[in-house]
Amino acid sequence: MLAGLLLALCVAMPAYVAAAEVELQAYTATYSVKGRGISLGTAEISLQPFEDMWRWRMTTEANAFVSLFTDEEPFSETIFTWNSDGLRLQNIHIGDENGDKGAETADFDWVGGEVDMVRKRKRRQAQLVDEVYDLQSVHLRAAMMQAKREDETSFQLYYKGKLRDSKLVYLGSESLWIGERKIDARVYEHSIVNSDKALKYYYEAARPLVPVLIENRKSGKSHSELRLQSVDGQP
């Protein structure tokens, strides 16, 4: 009986420790957006309490030149819980502020162990076995790696209407300029199985949930980047 209790505690401990080590703090950050070296506009990433949960939200706004060719204002919203059970995604919504006809959604039923996903009007279900992240909550996974001093971790990722295997690797530190400030950033590379997409995330150790730079690469070439301009709500 005692052995069974100890085993149960050992199984439950990693999620509890991770939740205790990474404290969520609300913030709103603005970024410049560039594609192949050309300025495209601005983006905003925010982490805020939402009812009794949390919400990560990203919005983008084209600059004057780009807005001549499109009126789209894409957004991505991730609602989740973070407690002794670890991360539990509840809902993902990706769409356009000016019209939601082609919205992408994912609804997570952790009691039933299933996720219902809709992308490009096609519906798909999948079984939930373990924690699932997306391209916003992955910042939380990187913060957990820093807290636990991990160099590599693998996990399931919601990406383009499917659950995919992915890997996050700590590459070390790198100095870079953010505005007029030179910082030493922790650098992580995120790869996704069966995708030529690879992302690099840069964080300050003191603010592990706020990326200072995000690089989106395809086939090893820099495709686009988000670079921090300002942040409110974090010390």
PDB file of C-alpha atoms in Angstrom:
ATOM      1  CA  MET A   1       0.000   0.000   0.000  1.00  0.00           C
ATOM      2  CA  LEU A   2       2.801   2.396   0.934  1.00  0.00           C
ATOM      3  CA  ALA A   3       4.706   1.512  -2.237  1.00  0.00           C
ATOM      4  CA  GLY A   4       1.619   2.286  -4.307  1.00  0.00           C
ATOM      5  CA  LEU A   5       1.199   5.654  -2.620  1.00  0.00           C
ATOM      6  CA  LEU A   6       4.851   6.570  -3.227  1.00  0.00           C
ATOM      7  CA  LEU A   7       4.520   5.578  -6.879  1.00  0.00           C
ATOM      8  CA  ALA A   8       1.420   7.759  -7.284  1.00  0.00           C
ATOM      9  CA  LEU A   9       3.243  10.703  -5.717  1.00  0.00           C
ATOM     10  CA  CYS A  10       6.218  10.265  -8.042  1.00  0.00           C
ATOM     11  CA  VAL A  11       3.955  10.199 -11.101  1.00  0.00           C
ATOM     12  CA  ALA A  12       2.061  13.329 -10.009  1.00  0.00           C
ATOM     13  CA  MET A  13       5.127  15.294  -8.864  1.00  0.00           C
ATOM     14  CA  PRO A  14       6.572  16.549 -12.204  1.00  0.00           C
ATOM     15  CA  ALA A  15       3.461  18.550 -13.183  1.00  0.00           C
ATOM     16  CA  TYR A  16       3.068  19.958  -9.657  1.00  0.00           C
ATOM     17  CA  VAL A  17       6.729  20.992  -9.473  1.00  0.00           C
ATOM     18  CA  ALA A  18       6.600  22.567 -12.931  1.00  0.00           C
ATOM     19  CA  ALA A  19       3.521  24.616 -12.033  1.00  0.00           C
ATOM     20  CA  ALA A  20       5.164  25.784  -8.821  1.00  0.00           C
ATOM     21  CA  GLU A  21       8.460  26.686 -10.509  1.00  0.00           C
ATOM     22  CA  VAL A  22       6.939  28.705 -13.360  1.00  0.00           C
ATOM     23  CA  GLU A  23       4.634  31.424 -12.069  1.00  0.00           C
ATOM     24  CA  LEU A  24       2.349  33.009 -14.648  1.00  0.00           C
ATOM     25  CA  GLN A  25       2.422  36.814 -14.752  1.00  0.00           C
ATOM     26  CA  ALA A  26       0.199  38.907 -17.006  1.00  0.00           C
ATOM     27  CA  TYR A  27       1.866  41.017 -19.684  1.00  0.00           C
ATOM     28  CA  THR A  28       1.317  42.720 -23.025  1.00  0.00           C
ATOM     29  CA  ALA A  29       4.221  42.996 -25.464  1.00  0.00           C
ATOM     30  CA  THR A  30       4.489  44.698 -28.858  1.00  0.00           C
ATOM     31  CA  TYR A  31       6.749  43.534 -31.685  1.00  0.00           C
ATOM     32  CA  SER A  32       7.975  44.714 -35.062  1.00  0.00           C
ATOM     33  CA  VAL A  33       7.286  42.194 -37.821  1.00  0.00           C
ATOM     34  CA  LYS A  34       9.647  41.627 -40.741  1.00  0.00           C
ATOM     35  CA  GLY A  35       9.561  39.182 -43.629  1.00  0.00           C
ATOM     36  CA  ARG A  36      12.775  38.578 -45.572  1.00  0.00           C
ATOM     37  CA  GLY A  37      14.154  41.827 -44.207  1.00  0.00           C
ATOM     38  CA  ILE A  38      11.100  43.917 -45.171  1.00  0.00           C
ATOM     39  CA  SER A  39       8.964  45.661 -42.546  1.00  0.00           C
ATOM     40  CA  LEU A  40       5.440  44.225 -42.585  1.00  0.00           C
ATOM     41  CA  GLY A  41       3.805  45.800 -39.530  1.00  0.00           C
ATOM     42  CA  THR A  42       3.445  45.126 -35.827  1.00  0.00           C
ATOM     43  CA  ALA A  43       2.239  42.322 -33.575  1.00  0.00           C
ATOM     44  CA  GLU A  44       1.011  42.145 -30.006  1.00  0.00           C
ATOM     45  CA  ILE A  45       1.346  39.145 -27.703  1.00  0.00           C
ATOM     46  CA  SER A  46      -0.472  39.148 -24.375  1.00  0.00           C
ATOM     47  CA  LEU A  47      -0.883  36.743 -21.480  1.00  0.00           C
ATOM     48  CA  GLN A  48      -3.863  37.606 -19.281  1.00  0.00           C
ATOM     49  CA  PRO A  49      -6.174  35.960 -16.736  1.00  0.00           C
ATOM     50  CA  PHE A  50      -9.431  34.840 -18.367  1.00  0.00           C
ATOM     51  CA  GLU A  51     -12.299  33.910 -16.038  1.00  0.00           C
ATOM     52  CA  ASP A  52     -10.716  31.146 -13.907  1.00  0.00           C
ATOM     53  CA  MET A  53      -8.168  30.308 -16.624  1.00  0.00           C
ATOM     54  CA  TRP A  54      -5.467  32.065 -18.665  1.00  0.00           C
ATOM     55  CA  ARG A  55      -5.434  33.343 -22.230  1.00  0.00           C
ATOM     56  CA  TRP A  56      -2.563  33.847 -24.622  1.00  0.00           C
ATOM     57  CA  ARG A  57      -3.528  36.122 -27.501  1.00  0.00           C
ATOM     58  CA  MET A  58      -1.577  37.320 -30.527  1.00  0.00           C
ATOM     59  CA  THR A  59      -2.761  39.948 -33.012  1.00  0.00           C
ATOM     60  CA  THR A  60      -1.031  41.450 -36.035  1.00  0.00           C
ATOM     61  CA  GLU A  61      -1.525  44.724 -37.875  1.00  0.00           C
ATOM     62  CA  ALA A  62      -0.105  45.437 -41.335  1.00  0.00           C
ATOM     63  CA  ASN A  63       1.762  48.675 -41.998  1.00  0.00           C
ATOM     64  CA  ALA A  64       0.468  51.264 -44.485  1.00  0.00           C
ATOM     65  CA  PHE A  65       2.172  49.685 -47.494  1.00  0.00           C
ATOM     66  CA  VAL A  66       1.071  46.101 -46.806  1.00  0.00           C
ATOM     67  CA  SER A  67      -2.481  47.236 -46.015  1.00  0.00           C
ATOM     68  CA  LEU A  68      -2.790  48.343 -49.656  1.00  0.00           C
ATOM     69  CA  PHE A  69      -2.854  44.668 -50.615  1.00  0.00           C
ATOM     70  CA  THR A  70      -4.828  43.093 -47.750  1.00  0.00           C
ATOM     71  CA  ASP A  71      -7.323  44.052 -45.067  1.00  0.00           C
ATOM     72  CA  GLU A  72      -6.683  40.923 -43.005  1.00  0.00           C
ATOM     73  CA  GLU A  73      -5.962  41.261 -39.280  1.00  0.00           C
ATOM     74  CA  PRO A  74      -5.021  37.740 -38.143  1.00  0.00           C
ATOM     75  CA  PHE A  75      -5.282  36.705 -34.510  1.00  0.00           C
ATOM     76  CA  SER A  76      -4.568  33.591 -32.480  1.00  0.00           C
ATOM     77  CA  GLU A  77      -6.085  32.894 -29.073  1.00  0.00           C
ATOM     78  CA  THR A  78      -5.217  30.070 -26.674  1.00  0.00           C
ATOM     79  CA  ILE A  79      -7.199  29.480 -23.475  1.00  0.00           C
ATOM     80  CA  PHE A  80      -5.673  27.127 -20.916  1.00  0.00           C
ATOM     81  CA  THR A  81      -5.323  26.159 -17.277  1.00  0.00           C
ATOM     82  CA  TRP A  82      -2.028  25.879 -15.399  1.00  0.00           C
ATOM     83  CA  ASN A  83      -2.027  24.180 -12.013  1.00  0.00           C
ATOM     84  CA  SER A  84      -1.004  20.964 -10.269  1.00  0.00           C
ATOM     85  CA  ASP A  85      -2.316  19.016 -13.281  1.00  0.00           C
ATOM     86  CA  GLY A  86       0.183  20.846 -15.484  1.00  0.00           C
ATOM     87  CA  LEU A  87      -0.859  22.554 -18.714  1.00  0.00           C
ATOM     88  CA  ARG A  88      -4.348  21.850 -20.039  1.00  0.00           C
ATOM     89  CA  LEU A  89      -5.279  23.575 -23.268  1.00  0.00           C
ATOM     90  CA  GLN A  90      -9.016  24.295 -23.358  1.00  0.00           C
ATOM     91  CA  ASN A  91      -9.589  26.080 -26.655  1.00  0.00           C
ATOM     92  CA  ILE A  92      -7.591  27.414 -29.610  1.00  0.00           C
ATOM     93  CA  HIS A  93      -9.095  29.927 -32.012  1.00  0.00           C
ATOM     94  CA  ILE A  94      -7.222  31.248 -35.059  1.00  0.00           C
ATOM     95  CA  GLY A  95      -8.962  33.668 -37.396  1.00  0.00           C
ATOM     96  CA  ASP A  96      -9.296  37.189 -38.802  1.00  0.00           C
ATOM     97  CA  GLU A  97     -10.613  40.186 -36.863  1.00  0.00           C
ATOM     98  CA  ASN A  98     -12.405  41.348 -40.036  1.00  0.00           C
ATOM     99  CA  GLY A  99     -14.185  38.091 -40.773  1.00  0.00           C
ATOM    100  CA  ASP A 100     -14.157  34.602 -39.291  1.00  0.00           C
ATOM    101  CA  LYS A 101     -15.502  32.454 -42.124  1.00  0.00           C
ATOM    102  CA  GLY A 102     -12.331  30.358 -42.337  1.00  0.00           C
ATOM    103  CA  ALA A 103     -11.672  30.159 -38.616  1.00  0.00           C
ATOM    104  CA  GLU A 104      -9.506  27.393 -37.225  1.00  0.00           C
ATOM    105  CA  THR A 105     -10.510  25.943 -33.857  1.00  0.00           C
ATOM    106  CA  ALA A 106      -9.561  23.201 -31.441  1.00  0.00           C
ATOM    107  CA  ASP A 107     -11.658  22.254 -28.401  1.00  0.00           C
ATOM    108  CA  PHE A 108     -10.053  20.043 -25.748  1.00  0.00           C
ATOM    109  CA  ASP A 109     -12.126  17.638 -23.631  1.00  0.00           C
ATOM    110  CA  TRP A 110      -9.721  16.315 -20.999  1.00  0.00           C
ATOM    111  CA  VAL A 111     -12.418  14.371 -19.154  1.00  0.00           C
ATOM    112  CA  GLY A 112     -13.392  12.519 -22.312  1.00  0.00           C
ATOM    113  CA  GLY A 113      -9.782  12.388 -23.526  1.00  0.00           C
ATOM    114  CA  GLU A 114     -10.474  13.849 -26.971  1.00  0.00           C
ATOM    115  CA  VAL A 115      -9.777  16.988 -28.964  1.00  0.00           C
ATOM    116  CA  ASP A 116     -12.101  18.230 -31.721  1.00  0.00           C
ATOM    117  CA  MET A 117     -10.288  20.224 -34.437  1.00  0.00           C
ATOM    118  CA  VAL A 118     -11.580  22.231 -37.397  1.00  0.00           C
ATOM    119  CA  ARG A 119      -9.322  23.715 -40.068  1.00  0.00           C
ATOM    120  CA  LYS A 120     -10.268  24.789 -43.595  1.00  0.00           C
ATOM    121  CA  ARG A 121     -13.801  23.492 -42.879  1.00  0.00           C
ATOM    122  CA  LYS A 122     -12.496  19.975 -42.244  1.00  0.00           C
ATOM    123  CA  ARG A 123     -13.170  18.377 -38.854  1.00  0.00           C
ATOM    124  CA  ARG A 124     -10.849  15.897 -37.192  1.00  0.00           C
ATOM    125  CA  GLN A 125     -10.804  14.228 -33.759  1.00  0.00           C
ATOM    126  CA  ALA A 126      -7.825  12.823 -31.894  1.00  0.00           C
ATOM    127  CA  GLN A 127      -7.219  11.094 -28.569  1.00  0.00           C
ATOM    128  CA  LEU A 128      -5.508  13.020 -25.775  1.00  0.00           C
ATOM    129  CA  VAL A 129      -2.808  11.064 -23.986  1.00  0.00           C
ATOM    130  CA  ASP A 130      -0.525  13.672 -22.442  1.00  0.00           C
ATOM    131  CA  GLU A 131       0.019  17.437 -22.341  1.00  0.00           C
ATOM    132  CA  VAL A 132      -0.444  19.266 -25.639  1.00  0.00           C
ATOM    133  CA  TYR A 133       1.081  22.632 -26.490  1.00  0.00           C
ATOM    134  CA  ASP A 134       0.610  25.085 -29.338  1.00  0.00           C
ATOM    135  CA  LEU A 135       2.735  27.879 -30.839  1.00  0.00           C
ATOM    136  CA  GLN A 136       1.783  30.236 -28.002  1.00  0.00           C
ATOM    137  CA  SER A 137       1.932  27.978 -24.955  1.00  0.00           C
ATOM    138  CA  VAL A 138       5.321  26.692 -26.160  1.00  0.00           C
ATOM    139  CA  HIS A 139       6.770  29.734 -24.346  1.00  0.00           C
ATOM    140  CA  LEU A 140       5.611  28.095 -21.121  1.00  0.00           C
ATOM    141  CA  ARG A 141       7.391  24.877 -22.081  1.00  0.00           C
ATOM    142  CA  ALA A 142      10.626  26.842 -22.658  1.00  0.00           C
ATOM    143  CA  ALA A 143      10.236  28.474 -19.228  1.00  0.00           C
ATOM    144  CA  MET A 144       9.806  25.013 -17.674  1.00  0.00           C
ATOM    145  CA  MET A 145      13.024  23.880 -19.375  1.00  0.00           C
ATOM    146  CA  GLN A 146      14.874  26.824 -17.851  1.00  0.00           C
ATOM    147  CA  ALA A 147      13.457  26.122 -14.382  1.00  0.00           C
ATOM    148  CA  LYS A 148      14.323  22.418 -14.584  1.00  0.00           C
ATOM    149  CA  ARG A 149      17.652  23.010 -16.386  1.00  0.00           C
ATOM    150  CA  GLU A 150      16.688  20.786 -19.297  1.00  0.00           C
ATOM    151  CA  ASP A 151      18.495  20.936 -22.632  1.00  0.00           C
ATOM    152  CA  GLU A 152      15.909  19.088 -24.706  1.00  0.00           C
ATOM    153  CA  THR A 153      12.273  18.031 -24.468  1.00  0.00           C
ATOM    154  CA  SER A 154       9.711  16.400 -26.760  1.00  0.00           C
ATOM    155  CA  PHE A 155       5.953  16.894 -26.660  1.00  0.00           C
ATOM    156  CA  GLN A 156       2.775  16.895 -28.722  1.00  0.00           C
ATOM    157  CA  LEU A 157       1.975  20.141 -30.511  1.00  0.00           C
ATOM    158  CA  TYR A 158      -1.304  21.342 -31.984  1.00  0.00           C
ATOM    159  CA  TYR A 159      -0.344  22.640 -35.428  1.00  0.00           C
ATOM    160  CA  LYS A 160      -2.508  23.221 -38.508  1.00  0.00           C
ATOM    161  CA  GLY A 161      -5.435  21.058 -37.435  1.00  0.00           C
ATOM    162  CA  LYS A 162      -3.413  18.089 -36.197  1.00  0.00           C
ATOM    163  CA  LEU A 163      -1.544  16.842 -33.156  1.00  0.00           C
ATOM    164  CA  ARG A 164       2.099  16.461 -34.130  1.00  0.00           C
ATOM    165  CA  ASP A 165       5.275  15.371 -32.396  1.00  0.00           C
ATOM    166  CA  SER A 166       7.727  18.200 -31.820  1.00  0.00           C
ATOM    167  CA  LYS A 167      11.026  18.902 -30.080  1.00  0.00           C
ATOM    168  CA  LEU A 168      12.374  21.936 -28.241  1.00  0.00           C
ATOM    169  CA  VAL A 169      16.164  22.206 -27.850  1.00  0.00           C
ATOM    170  CA  TYR A 170      18.157  24.714 -25.807  1.00  0.00           C
ATOM    171  CA  LEU A 171      21.011  26.007 -27.990  1.00  0.00           C
ATOM    172  CA  GLY A 172      22.778  28.183 -25.413  1.00  0.00           C
ATOM    173  CA  SER A 173      23.039  31.929 -24.939  1.00  0.00           C
ATOM    174  CA  GLU A 174      23.511  34.626 -27.552  1.00  0.00           C
ATOM    175  CA  SER A 175      23.974  38.389 -27.345  1.00  0.00           C
ATOM    176  CA  LEU A 176      21.622  40.531 -29.408  1.00  0.00           C
ATOM    177  CA  TRP A 177      20.302  44.067 -29.570  1.00  0.00           C
ATOM    178  CA  ILE A 178      16.701  44.791 -28.673  1.00  0.00           C
ATOM    179  CA  GLY A 179      16.204  48.464 -29.454  1.00  0.00           C
ATOM    180  CA  GLU A 180      19.072  50.269 -27.743  1.00  0.00           C
ATOM    181  CA  ARG A 181      19.641  47.506 -25.210  1.00  0.00           C
ATOM    182  CA  LYS A 182      22.087  44.646 -25.600  1.00  0.00           C
ATOM    183  CA  ILE A 183      20.953  41.494 -23.848  1.00  0.00           C
ATOM    184  CA  ASP A 184      22.141  37.928 -23.323  1.00  0.00           C
ATOM    185  CA  ALA A 185      19.312  35.754 -24.543  1.00  0.00           C
ATOM    186  CA  ARG A 186      18.588  32.077 -23.988  1.00  0.00           C
ATOM    187  CA  VAL A 187      17.999  30.520 -27.420  1.00  0.00           C
ATOM    188  CA  TYR A 188      15.689  27.584 -28.180  1.00  0.00           C
ATOM    189  CA  GLU A 189      15.009  25.831 -31.474  1.00  0.00           C
ATOM    190  CA  HIS A 190      11.604  24.280 -32.071  1.00  0.00           C
ATOM    191  CA  SER A 191      11.190  21.602 -34.761  1.00  0.00           C
ATOM    192  CA  ILE A 192       7.966  19.898 -35.846  1.00  0.00           C
ATOM    193  CA  VAL A 193       7.801  16.380 -37.269  1.00  0.00           C
ATOM    194  CA  ASN A 194       6.807  16.243 -40.964  1.00  0.00           C
ATOM    195  CA  SER A 195       7.212  20.003 -41.376  1.00  0.00           C
ATOM    196  CA  ASP A 196       9.998  22.102 -42.891  1.00  0.00           C
ATOM    197  CA  LYS A 197       9.086  24.839 -40.413  1.00  0.00           C
ATOM    198  CA  ALA A 198      11.590  25.533 -37.637  1.00  0.00           C
ATOM    199  CA  LEU A 199      11.332  28.306 -35.098  1.00  0.00           C
ATOM    200  CA  LYS A 200      13.889  29.940 -32.843  1.00  0.00           C
ATOM    201  CA  TYR A 201      12.839  31.658 -29.633  1.00  0.00           C
ATOM    202  CA  TYR A 202      14.986  34.078 -27.634  1.00  0.00           C
ATOM    203  CA  TYR A 203      14.254  34.932 -23.976  1.00  0.00           C
ATOM    204  CA  GLU A 204      15.819  36.858 -21.144  1.00  0.00           C
ATOM    205  CA  ALA A 205      16.419  34.571 -18.163  1.00  0.00           C
ATOM    206  CA  ALA A 206      14.623  37.024 -15.854  1.00  0.00           C
ATOM    207  CA  ARG A 207      11.497  37.059 -18.083  1.00  0.00           C
ATOM    208  CA  PRO A 208      11.238  33.517 -19.454  1.00  0.00           C
ATOM    209  CA  LEU A 209       7.644  33.840 -20.697  1.00  0.00           C
ATOM    210  CA  VAL A 210       8.282  36.926 -22.854  1.00  0.00           C
ATOM    211  CA  PRO A 211      10.084  36.168 -26.131  1.00  0.00           C
ATOM    212  CA  VAL A 212      12.376  39.017 -27.185  1.00  0.00           C
ATOM    213  CA  LEU A 213      12.792  37.573 -30.674  1.00  0.00           C
ATOM    214  CA  ILE A 214      10.975  34.887 -32.656  1.00  0.00           C
ATOM    215  CA  GLU A 215      12.430  33.665 -35.946  1.00  0.00           C
ATOM    216  CA  ASN A 216      10.343  31.600 -38.325  1.00  0.00           C
ATOM    217  CA  ARG A 217      12.516  29.602 -40.689  1.00  0.00           C
ATOM    218  CA  LYS A 218      11.879  27.284 -43.596  1.00  0.00           C
ATOM    219  CA  SER A 219      14.551  24.969 -45.008  1.00  0.00           C
ATOM    220  CA  GLY A 220      17.201  26.713 -42.915  1.00  0.00           C
ATOM    221  CA  LYS A 221      16.521  30.194 -44.300  1.00  0.00           C
ATOM    222  CA  SER A 222      15.197  33.104 -42.250  1.00  0.00           C
ATOM    223  CA  HIS A 223      11.625  33.685 -43.374  1.00  0.00           C
ATOM    224  CA  SER A 224      10.182  36.149 -40.876  1.00  0.00           C
ATOM    225  CA  GLU A 225      10.820  37.560 -37.413  1.00  0.00           C
ATOM    226  CA  LEU A 226       9.100  39.253 -34.494  1.00  0.00           C
ATOM    227  CA  ARG A 227      11.380  41.547 -32.456  1.00  0.00           C
ATOM    228  CA  LEU A 228      10.341  42.998 -29.122  1.00  0.00           C
ATOM    229  CA  GLN A 229       9.639  46.734 -28.982  1.00  0.00           C
ATOM    230  CA  SER A 230       8.012  47.156 -25.558  1.00  0.00           C
ATOM    231  CA  VAL A 231       6.451  45.133 -22.746  1.00  0.00           C
ATOM    232  CA  ASP A 232       4.035  46.075 -19.958  1.00  0.00           C
ATOM    233  CA  GLY A 233       3.235  44.064 -16.870  1.00  0.00           C
ATOM    234  CA  GLN A 234       6.524  42.228 -16.305  1.00  0.00           C
ATOM    235  CA  PRO A 235       9.261  43.401 -13.906  1.00  0.00           C
TER     236      PRO A 235
END
